[in-house]
Amino acid sequence: MEKKNIDWGSLGFGYVKTDKRYVMNFKNGAWDEGGLIEDDMVTISECAGVLQYAQTAFEGLKAYTTEDGRTVTFRPDLNAERLDQSCRRLEMPVLPEGTFLKAVDEVVKANWAYVPPYGSGATLYIRPYMFGSSPVIGVKPAEEYQFRMFATPVGPYFKGGAKPITIKVSDFDRAAPKGTGHIKGGLNYAMSLHAIVTAHNEGFDENMYLDAATRTKVEETGGANFLFVTKDGKVVTPQSDTILPSITRRSLVYVAQHYLGLTVEERPVYFEEVKDFAECGLCGTAAVISPVGKVVDHGKEICFPSGMEKMGPVTQKLYETLTGIQMGRIEAPEGWIREIQ
Ligand SMILES: *Cc1c(COP(=O)(O)O)cnc(C)c1O
């Protein structure tokens, strides 16, 4: 098989239809066999639970071509575990981890021609998701569900270097205490759209959400966790029950401790402290780390010493080490890399 004739470097973060996707249906209390299909269209009841009451959860992970030409995924077992937690919170059926991992392997293998080559900066983004497919009008969980997984090649997140972004402290809240902030549900994104459009219209790249209860602590952005670096080189990342447990953030914490010998504090982070940090970054699968140069709180600017031209030195090291592990240039901790045979 040959790779597709795609200009990998100029791809954006958008949807490109690939050849095969995985589909599995839950009916009468059980999952069917599941398997790959070609049809990219979903046909469900006009009254499906997902359409009426947003009963849906998703995941996001990537496949990479390593320096020595292998095709790998990065910690997909953690995506399986997180989808399990999201499904339980949304009263959806759970999927065995083995089934999830097998679907990842099959989708990547079937779309191997779309896995961007090493060095292109592009990757294959994999989107697993589950939704209530049977009709629901009285408020209750659906009886039938569909699990799907497709893949789409995405371009290098930073074209021409990672330029630090400017974010604003949002006037909106992302997650309520005891709410759903810790799960990866479409519901958390639907309600963030107005906040992000508002931020963009005001000239900001992203929102910094504070904790809804006290509005004194840093939570996360709409789709990425925060990581800060203190002036004496410690890594600090917010700990909260209402943020999404980012796999990238958890991996960066490990890399900071075990590869770079840094001290890491996972604890509540007060907004008051932000002005004293040396570096700030946003962590997620899409970009690994996006550097933040400036935080604006209702006209009051906090400018990090790392500036608006490039990533701070510690952020840069974290970025290079984790992407090195993902691309096979640096030896990975046991169990982090799943090779697609
Ligand atoms: C997916 C997501 C992240 C990033 O998680 P990763 O596992 O690192 O991709 C962070 N915050 C929110 C709200 C998310 O949905």
Short mmCIF file of C-alpha atoms and ligand atoms in Angstrom, two decimals:
data_model
loop_
_atom_site.label_atom_id
_atom_site.label_comp_id
_atom_site.label_asym_id
_atom_site.label_seq_id
_atom_site.Cartn_x
_atom_site.Cartn_y
_atom_site.Cartn_z
CA MET A 1 0.00 0.00 0.00
CA GLU A 2 1.15 3.53 -0.68
CA LYS A 3 0.47 6.74 1.22
CA LYS A 4 -2.17 9.06 -0.26
CA ASN A 5 -0.99 11.90 -2.40
CA ILE A 6 -1.74 14.63 0.14
CA ASP A 7 0.21 17.82 0.80
CA TRP A 8 0.61 16.89 4.48
CA GLY A 9 2.30 20.13 5.48
CA SER A 10 -0.58 22.30 4.34
CA LEU A 11 -3.35 20.31 6.05
CA GLY A 12 -5.20 22.20 8.76
CA PHE A 13 -7.14 20.83 11.73
CA GLY A 14 -10.19 19.87 9.73
CA TYR A 15 -12.18 16.87 8.62
CA VAL A 16 -10.95 14.86 5.67
CA LYS A 17 -13.00 11.80 4.86
CA THR A 18 -10.90 8.64 4.99
CA ASP A 19 -11.67 5.14 3.68
CA LYS A 20 -12.97 3.20 6.68
CA ARG A 21 -14.58 3.81 10.04
CA TYR A 22 -15.52 1.47 12.91
CA VAL A 23 -19.17 1.07 13.91
CA MET A 24 -20.69 -0.94 16.74
CA ASN A 25 -24.32 -0.92 17.89
CA PHE A 26 -25.79 -1.48 21.35
CA LYS A 27 -29.29 -2.99 21.36
CA ASN A 28 -31.30 -5.12 23.79
CA GLY A 29 -28.63 -4.62 26.41
CA ALA A 30 -25.66 -5.87 24.39
CA TRP A 31 -23.05 -4.69 21.86
CA ASP A 32 -23.04 -6.34 18.45
CA GLU A 33 -19.89 -7.64 16.75
CA GLY A 34 -18.80 -4.29 15.41
CA GLY A 35 -16.56 -3.75 12.42
CA LEU A 36 -15.24 -1.49 9.71
CA ILE A 37 -17.57 0.07 7.15
CA GLU A 38 -17.17 2.49 4.27
CA ASP A 39 -20.33 4.56 4.75
CA ASP A 40 -19.51 7.85 6.46
CA MET A 41 -23.18 8.76 6.94
CA VAL A 42 -25.11 8.07 10.16
CA THR A 43 -28.81 7.28 9.95
CA ILE A 44 -30.74 7.55 13.21
CA SER A 45 -34.22 8.42 14.46
CA GLU A 46 -35.23 12.06 14.27
CA CYS A 47 -35.92 11.68 17.99
CA ALA A 48 -32.57 10.05 18.91
CA GLY A 49 -31.37 10.69 22.46
CA VAL A 50 -28.27 12.45 21.15
CA LEU A 51 -30.31 14.88 19.06
CA GLN A 52 -32.82 15.75 21.79
CA TYR A 53 -30.83 15.63 25.03
CA ALA A 54 -27.19 15.57 23.89
CA GLN A 55 -26.44 12.09 25.18
CA THR A 56 -22.98 11.71 23.68
CA ALA A 57 -19.34 11.43 24.69
CA PHE A 58 -16.15 11.43 22.66
CA GLU A 59 -12.40 10.95 22.73
CA GLY A 60 -9.47 12.22 20.70
CA LEU A 61 -6.09 10.61 20.09
CA LYS A 62 -3.49 10.40 17.34
CA ALA A 63 -1.52 7.91 15.29
CA TYR A 64 2.02 8.82 14.31
CA THR A 65 4.71 7.52 12.00
CA THR A 66 7.87 7.14 14.04
CA GLU A 67 11.39 8.01 12.93
CA ASP A 68 12.04 4.32 12.14
CA GLY A 69 8.82 4.00 10.12
CA ARG A 70 6.50 2.29 12.59
CA THR A 71 2.86 3.35 12.96
CA VAL A 72 1.97 3.92 16.60
CA THR A 73 -0.70 5.35 18.87
CA PHE A 74 -0.01 7.10 22.15
CA ARG A 75 -1.54 5.73 25.39
CA PRO A 76 -4.89 4.69 23.85
CA ASP A 77 -5.68 2.71 27.02
CA LEU A 78 -6.15 6.04 28.81
CA ASN A 79 -8.66 7.16 26.18
CA ALA A 80 -10.56 3.90 26.72
CA GLU A 81 -10.58 4.50 30.46
CA ARG A 82 -11.75 8.09 30.09
CA LEU A 83 -14.51 7.18 27.65
CA ASP A 84 -15.65 4.60 30.19
CA GLN A 85 -15.90 7.34 32.84
CA SER A 86 -17.76 9.68 30.48
CA CYS A 87 -20.24 6.95 29.51
CA ARG A 88 -20.98 6.06 33.12
CA ARG A 89 -21.69 9.70 34.00
CA LEU A 90 -24.02 10.05 31.00
CA GLU A 91 -25.85 6.75 31.67
CA MET A 92 -24.53 5.22 28.47
CA PRO A 93 -23.33 1.63 28.13
CA VAL A 94 -19.63 1.05 28.64
CA LEU A 95 -17.30 -0.49 26.10
CA PRO A 96 -14.68 -3.06 27.14
CA GLU A 97 -11.14 -1.63 26.93
CA GLY A 98 -10.13 -4.48 24.63
CA THR A 99 -12.87 -3.57 22.17
CA PHE A 100 -11.82 0.08 22.18
CA LEU A 101 -8.16 -0.78 21.54
CA LYS A 102 -9.04 -3.25 18.80
CA ALA A 103 -11.15 -0.58 17.09
CA VAL A 104 -8.23 1.89 17.27
CA ASP A 105 -5.90 -0.68 15.70
CA GLU A 106 -8.39 -1.54 12.96
CA VAL A 107 -9.21 2.06 12.08
CA VAL A 108 -5.55 3.04 11.87
CA LYS A 109 -4.62 -0.03 9.86
CA ALA A 110 -7.53 0.41 7.44
CA ASN A 111 -6.58 4.07 6.91
CA TRP A 112 -2.82 3.52 6.94
CA ALA A 113 -2.49 5.41 3.67
CA TYR A 114 -3.67 8.52 5.53
CA VAL A 115 -1.20 8.27 8.42
CA PRO A 116 1.14 11.17 7.59
CA PRO A 117 4.80 10.30 7.06
CA TYR A 118 7.46 11.03 9.66
CA GLY A 119 8.79 14.54 9.53
CA SER A 120 5.72 16.06 7.87
CA GLY A 121 4.49 17.46 11.18
CA ALA A 122 1.07 16.05 10.36
CA THR A 123 -0.64 13.20 12.24
CA LEU A 124 -3.72 11.01 11.98
CA TYR A 125 -6.35 12.24 14.41
CA ILE A 126 -8.69 9.52 15.69
CA ARG A 127 -12.15 10.40 16.95
CA PRO A 128 -14.02 7.71 18.94
CA TYR A 129 -17.52 8.63 20.11
CA MET A 130 -20.75 7.15 21.40
CA PHE A 131 -24.29 8.45 21.26
CA GLY A 132 -27.87 7.54 22.13
CA SER A 133 -29.47 6.49 18.85
CA SER A 134 -32.99 5.34 19.79
CA PRO A 135 -35.95 7.73 20.19
CA VAL A 136 -36.19 9.58 23.51
CA ILE A 137 -38.86 12.18 24.20
CA GLY A 138 -39.56 11.81 27.93
CA VAL A 139 -36.26 12.63 29.61
CA LYS A 140 -34.38 9.38 30.17
CA PRO A 141 -31.37 7.54 28.77
CA ALA A 142 -31.76 6.04 25.29
CA GLU A 143 -32.12 2.28 24.95
CA GLU A 144 -29.91 1.93 21.90
CA TYR A 145 -26.46 3.37 21.24
CA GLN A 146 -23.89 3.58 18.51
CA PHE A 147 -20.14 3.64 19.00
CA ARG A 148 -18.15 4.98 16.08
CA MET A 149 -14.54 5.76 15.39
CA PHE A 150 -13.19 7.60 12.36
CA ALA A 151 -9.80 9.00 11.51
CA THR A 152 -8.77 12.15 9.69
CA PRO A 153 -5.30 13.44 8.83
CA VAL A 154 -4.50 16.77 10.49
CA GLY A 155 -1.71 19.17 9.71
CA PRO A 156 1.07 20.46 11.89
CA TYR A 157 -0.60 22.44 14.67
CA PHE A 158 2.04 25.16 14.58
CA LYS A 159 2.82 26.24 11.06
CA GLY A 160 6.10 28.14 11.14
CA GLY A 161 6.79 27.79 14.85
CA ALA A 162 4.71 27.92 18.00
CA LYS A 163 3.67 31.55 18.50
CA PRO A 164 2.42 32.30 22.01
CA ILE A 165 -1.27 33.12 22.24
CA THR A 166 -3.28 35.66 24.21
CA ILE A 167 -6.15 34.49 26.37
CA LYS A 168 -8.83 36.23 28.39
CA VAL A 169 -10.33 35.43 31.76
CA SER A 170 -13.83 34.40 30.77
CA ASP A 171 -17.00 35.85 32.26
CA PHE A 172 -18.66 32.51 31.55
CA ASP A 173 -18.27 29.34 33.59
CA ARG A 174 -17.26 26.04 32.04
CA ALA A 175 -18.19 23.56 34.74
CA ALA A 176 -20.26 23.49 37.91
CA PRO A 177 -19.05 21.83 41.12
CA LYS A 178 -20.33 18.21 40.99
CA GLY A 179 -21.24 18.79 37.35
CA THR A 180 -19.74 17.30 34.20
CA GLY A 181 -16.51 19.24 33.77
CA HIS A 182 -14.42 16.10 34.28
CA ILE A 183 -15.97 14.10 31.41
CA LYS A 184 -15.48 14.46 27.68
CA GLY A 185 -19.06 15.10 26.65
CA GLY A 186 -20.36 17.15 23.76
CA LEU A 187 -22.48 18.99 26.33
CA ASN A 188 -19.37 20.75 27.69
CA TYR A 189 -18.53 21.98 24.22
CA ALA A 190 -21.99 23.10 23.09
CA MET A 191 -22.17 25.56 25.93
CA SER A 192 -18.59 26.77 25.40
CA LEU A 193 -19.22 27.88 21.82
CA HIS A 194 -20.77 31.21 22.74
CA ALA A 195 -17.88 31.92 25.11
CA ILE A 196 -15.21 31.12 22.51
CA VAL A 197 -16.94 33.07 19.74
CA THR A 198 -17.20 36.02 22.13
CA ALA A 199 -13.50 35.73 23.01
CA HIS A 200 -12.51 35.52 19.32
CA ASN A 201 -14.65 38.56 18.49
CA GLU A 202 -12.78 40.48 21.18
CA GLY A 203 -9.45 39.44 19.65
CA PHE A 204 -8.45 36.69 22.08
CA ASP A 205 -7.34 33.19 21.13
CA GLU A 206 -8.83 31.31 24.07
CA ASN A 207 -10.71 31.57 27.36
CA MET A 208 -9.27 30.94 30.79
CA TYR A 209 -12.10 29.59 32.92
CA LEU A 210 -12.05 30.07 36.66
CA ASP A 211 -13.76 27.75 39.14
CA ALA A 212 -17.49 28.46 39.06
CA ALA A 213 -17.95 28.33 42.85
CA THR A 214 -15.46 31.00 43.95
CA ARG A 215 -13.99 32.44 40.74
CA THR A 216 -10.60 32.54 42.40
CA LYS A 217 -8.96 29.42 41.00
CA VAL A 218 -7.67 28.60 37.50
CA GLU A 219 -9.48 25.69 35.85
CA GLU A 220 -8.74 25.19 32.16
CA THR A 221 -9.62 26.48 28.70
CA GLY A 222 -12.44 25.05 26.58
CA GLY A 223 -10.33 22.12 25.44
CA ALA A 224 -6.93 22.15 27.10
CA ASN A 225 -5.45 22.00 30.61
CA PHE A 226 -3.04 24.60 32.01
CA LEU A 227 0.56 24.06 32.88
CA PHE A 228 2.62 26.81 34.50
CA VAL A 229 6.31 27.14 35.27
CA THR A 230 7.49 29.11 38.30
CA LYS A 231 10.44 31.49 38.19
CA ASP A 232 12.55 28.86 39.97
CA GLY A 233 11.71 26.20 37.38
CA LYS A 234 8.96 24.21 39.09
CA VAL A 235 6.03 22.93 37.04
CA VAL A 236 2.61 23.75 38.49
CA THR A 237 -0.67 22.40 37.14
CA PRO A 238 -4.18 22.97 38.52
CA GLN A 239 -5.83 20.14 40.39
CA SER A 240 -9.62 20.24 40.38
CA ASP A 241 -12.56 17.83 40.21
CA THR A 242 -14.15 19.96 37.51
CA ILE A 243 -11.41 19.87 34.87
CA LEU A 244 -11.00 17.22 32.21
CA PRO A 245 -8.10 14.88 33.05
CA SER A 246 -5.93 15.58 29.99
CA ILE A 247 -3.75 12.66 28.96
CA THR A 248 -1.21 15.11 27.54
CA ARG A 249 -1.03 16.97 30.85
CA ARG A 250 -0.62 13.75 32.83
CA SER A 251 2.11 12.63 30.42
CA LEU A 252 3.90 15.98 30.64
CA VAL A 253 3.87 15.76 34.44
CA TYR A 254 5.59 12.36 34.18
CA VAL A 255 8.08 13.68 31.63
CA ALA A 256 8.86 16.70 33.84
CA GLN A 257 9.56 14.47 36.84
CA HIS A 258 11.22 11.45 35.27
CA TYR A 259 12.93 12.78 32.16
CA LEU A 260 13.75 16.36 33.10
CA GLY A 261 14.15 16.00 36.87
CA LEU A 262 11.77 18.89 37.59
CA THR A 263 9.60 19.35 40.65
CA VAL A 264 5.89 19.21 39.83
CA GLU A 265 3.07 20.55 41.96
CA GLU A 266 -0.45 19.38 41.16
CA ARG A 267 -2.63 21.56 43.36
CA PRO A 268 -5.30 24.24 43.27
CA VAL A 269 -3.84 27.29 41.52
CA TYR A 270 -5.23 30.69 42.48
CA PHE A 271 -5.64 33.29 39.76
CA GLU A 272 -3.75 35.65 42.09
CA GLU A 273 -0.62 33.54 41.54
CA VAL A 274 -0.70 33.67 37.76
CA LYS A 275 1.16 36.99 37.54
CA ASP A 276 4.13 35.41 39.33
CA PHE A 277 4.66 32.52 36.91
CA ALA A 278 7.44 32.55 34.32
CA GLU A 279 5.77 30.42 31.64
CA CYS A 280 2.32 29.18 30.75
CA GLY A 281 1.09 26.56 28.30
CA LEU A 282 -2.09 24.76 27.28
CA CYS A 283 -1.92 21.00 27.00
CA GLY A 284 -3.99 18.73 24.80
CA THR A 285 -3.67 16.10 22.10
CA ALA A 286 -4.06 18.58 19.23
CA ALA A 287 -1.03 20.79 19.95
CA VAL A 288 0.71 18.94 22.82
CA ILE A 289 1.54 22.37 24.33
CA SER A 290 0.46 25.78 23.05
CA PRO A 291 2.45 28.52 24.73
CA VAL A 292 0.50 31.38 26.31
CA GLY A 293 2.20 34.76 26.24
CA LYS A 294 -0.45 36.94 27.81
CA VAL A 295 -3.52 36.64 30.04
CA VAL A 296 -5.98 39.53 30.09
CA ASP A 297 -8.31 39.95 33.05
CA HIS A 298 -10.83 42.66 32.22
CA GLY A 299 -8.24 45.00 30.76
CA LYS A 300 -5.49 44.08 33.21
CA GLU A 301 -2.65 42.37 31.36
CA ILE A 302 -0.40 39.66 32.70
CA CYS A 303 2.58 39.21 30.39
CA PHE A 304 4.74 36.17 31.03
CA PRO A 305 8.52 36.74 30.94
CA SER A 306 8.73 34.13 28.13
CA GLY A 307 7.20 36.79 25.87
CA MET A 308 5.16 36.71 22.66
CA GLU A 309 7.80 35.36 20.28
CA LYS A 310 8.53 31.83 21.42
CA MET A 311 7.81 29.14 23.99
CA GLY A 312 9.48 29.51 27.37
CA PRO A 313 12.57 27.30 27.87
CA VAL A 314 10.94 24.77 30.22
CA THR A 315 7.79 24.54 28.06
CA GLN A 316 10.03 23.98 25.03
CA LYS A 317 11.91 21.14 26.76
CA LEU A 318 8.66 19.50 27.82
CA TYR A 319 7.32 19.82 24.28
CA GLU A 320 10.44 18.38 22.66
CA THR A 321 10.64 15.48 25.09
CA LEU A 322 7.01 14.41 24.78
CA THR A 323 6.89 14.78 20.99
CA GLY A 324 10.23 12.92 20.88
CA ILE A 325 8.62 10.05 22.79
CA GLN A 326 5.58 10.07 20.49
CA MET A 327 7.72 10.07 17.33
CA GLY A 328 10.04 7.36 18.61
CA ARG A 329 13.15 9.56 18.92
CA ILE A 330 13.24 9.16 22.70
CA GLU A 331 12.59 5.94 24.57
CA ALA A 332 9.04 5.82 25.95
CA PRO A 333 8.00 4.70 29.41
CA GLU A 334 6.64 1.14 29.50
CA GLY A 335 3.20 0.88 27.91
CA TRP A 336 2.95 4.37 26.41
CA ILE A 337 3.35 3.41 22.76
CA ARG A 338 1.02 0.95 21.03
CA GLU A 339 2.41 -0.19 17.73
CA ILE A 340 -0.07 -0.95 14.95
CA GLN A 341 1.11 -4.17 13.32
C1 LIG B 1 -9.88 16.66 25.47
C2 LIG B 1 -9.77 17.77 26.43
C3 LIG B 1 -8.53 18.18 26.97
C4 LIG B 1 -7.22 17.59 26.53
O1 LIG B 1 -7.08 16.24 26.83
P1 LIG B 1 -6.01 15.34 26.12
O2 LIG B 1 -6.29 13.97 26.62
O3 LIG B 1 -4.68 15.81 26.52
O4 LIG B 1 -6.23 15.49 24.65
C5 LIG B 1 -8.54 19.18 27.92
N1 LIG B 1 -9.67 19.78 28.31
C6 LIG B 1 -10.87 19.43 27.80
C7 LIG B 1 -12.08 20.12 28.28
C8 LIG B 1 -10.97 18.41 26.86
O5 LIG B 1 -12.15 18.07 26.37
#
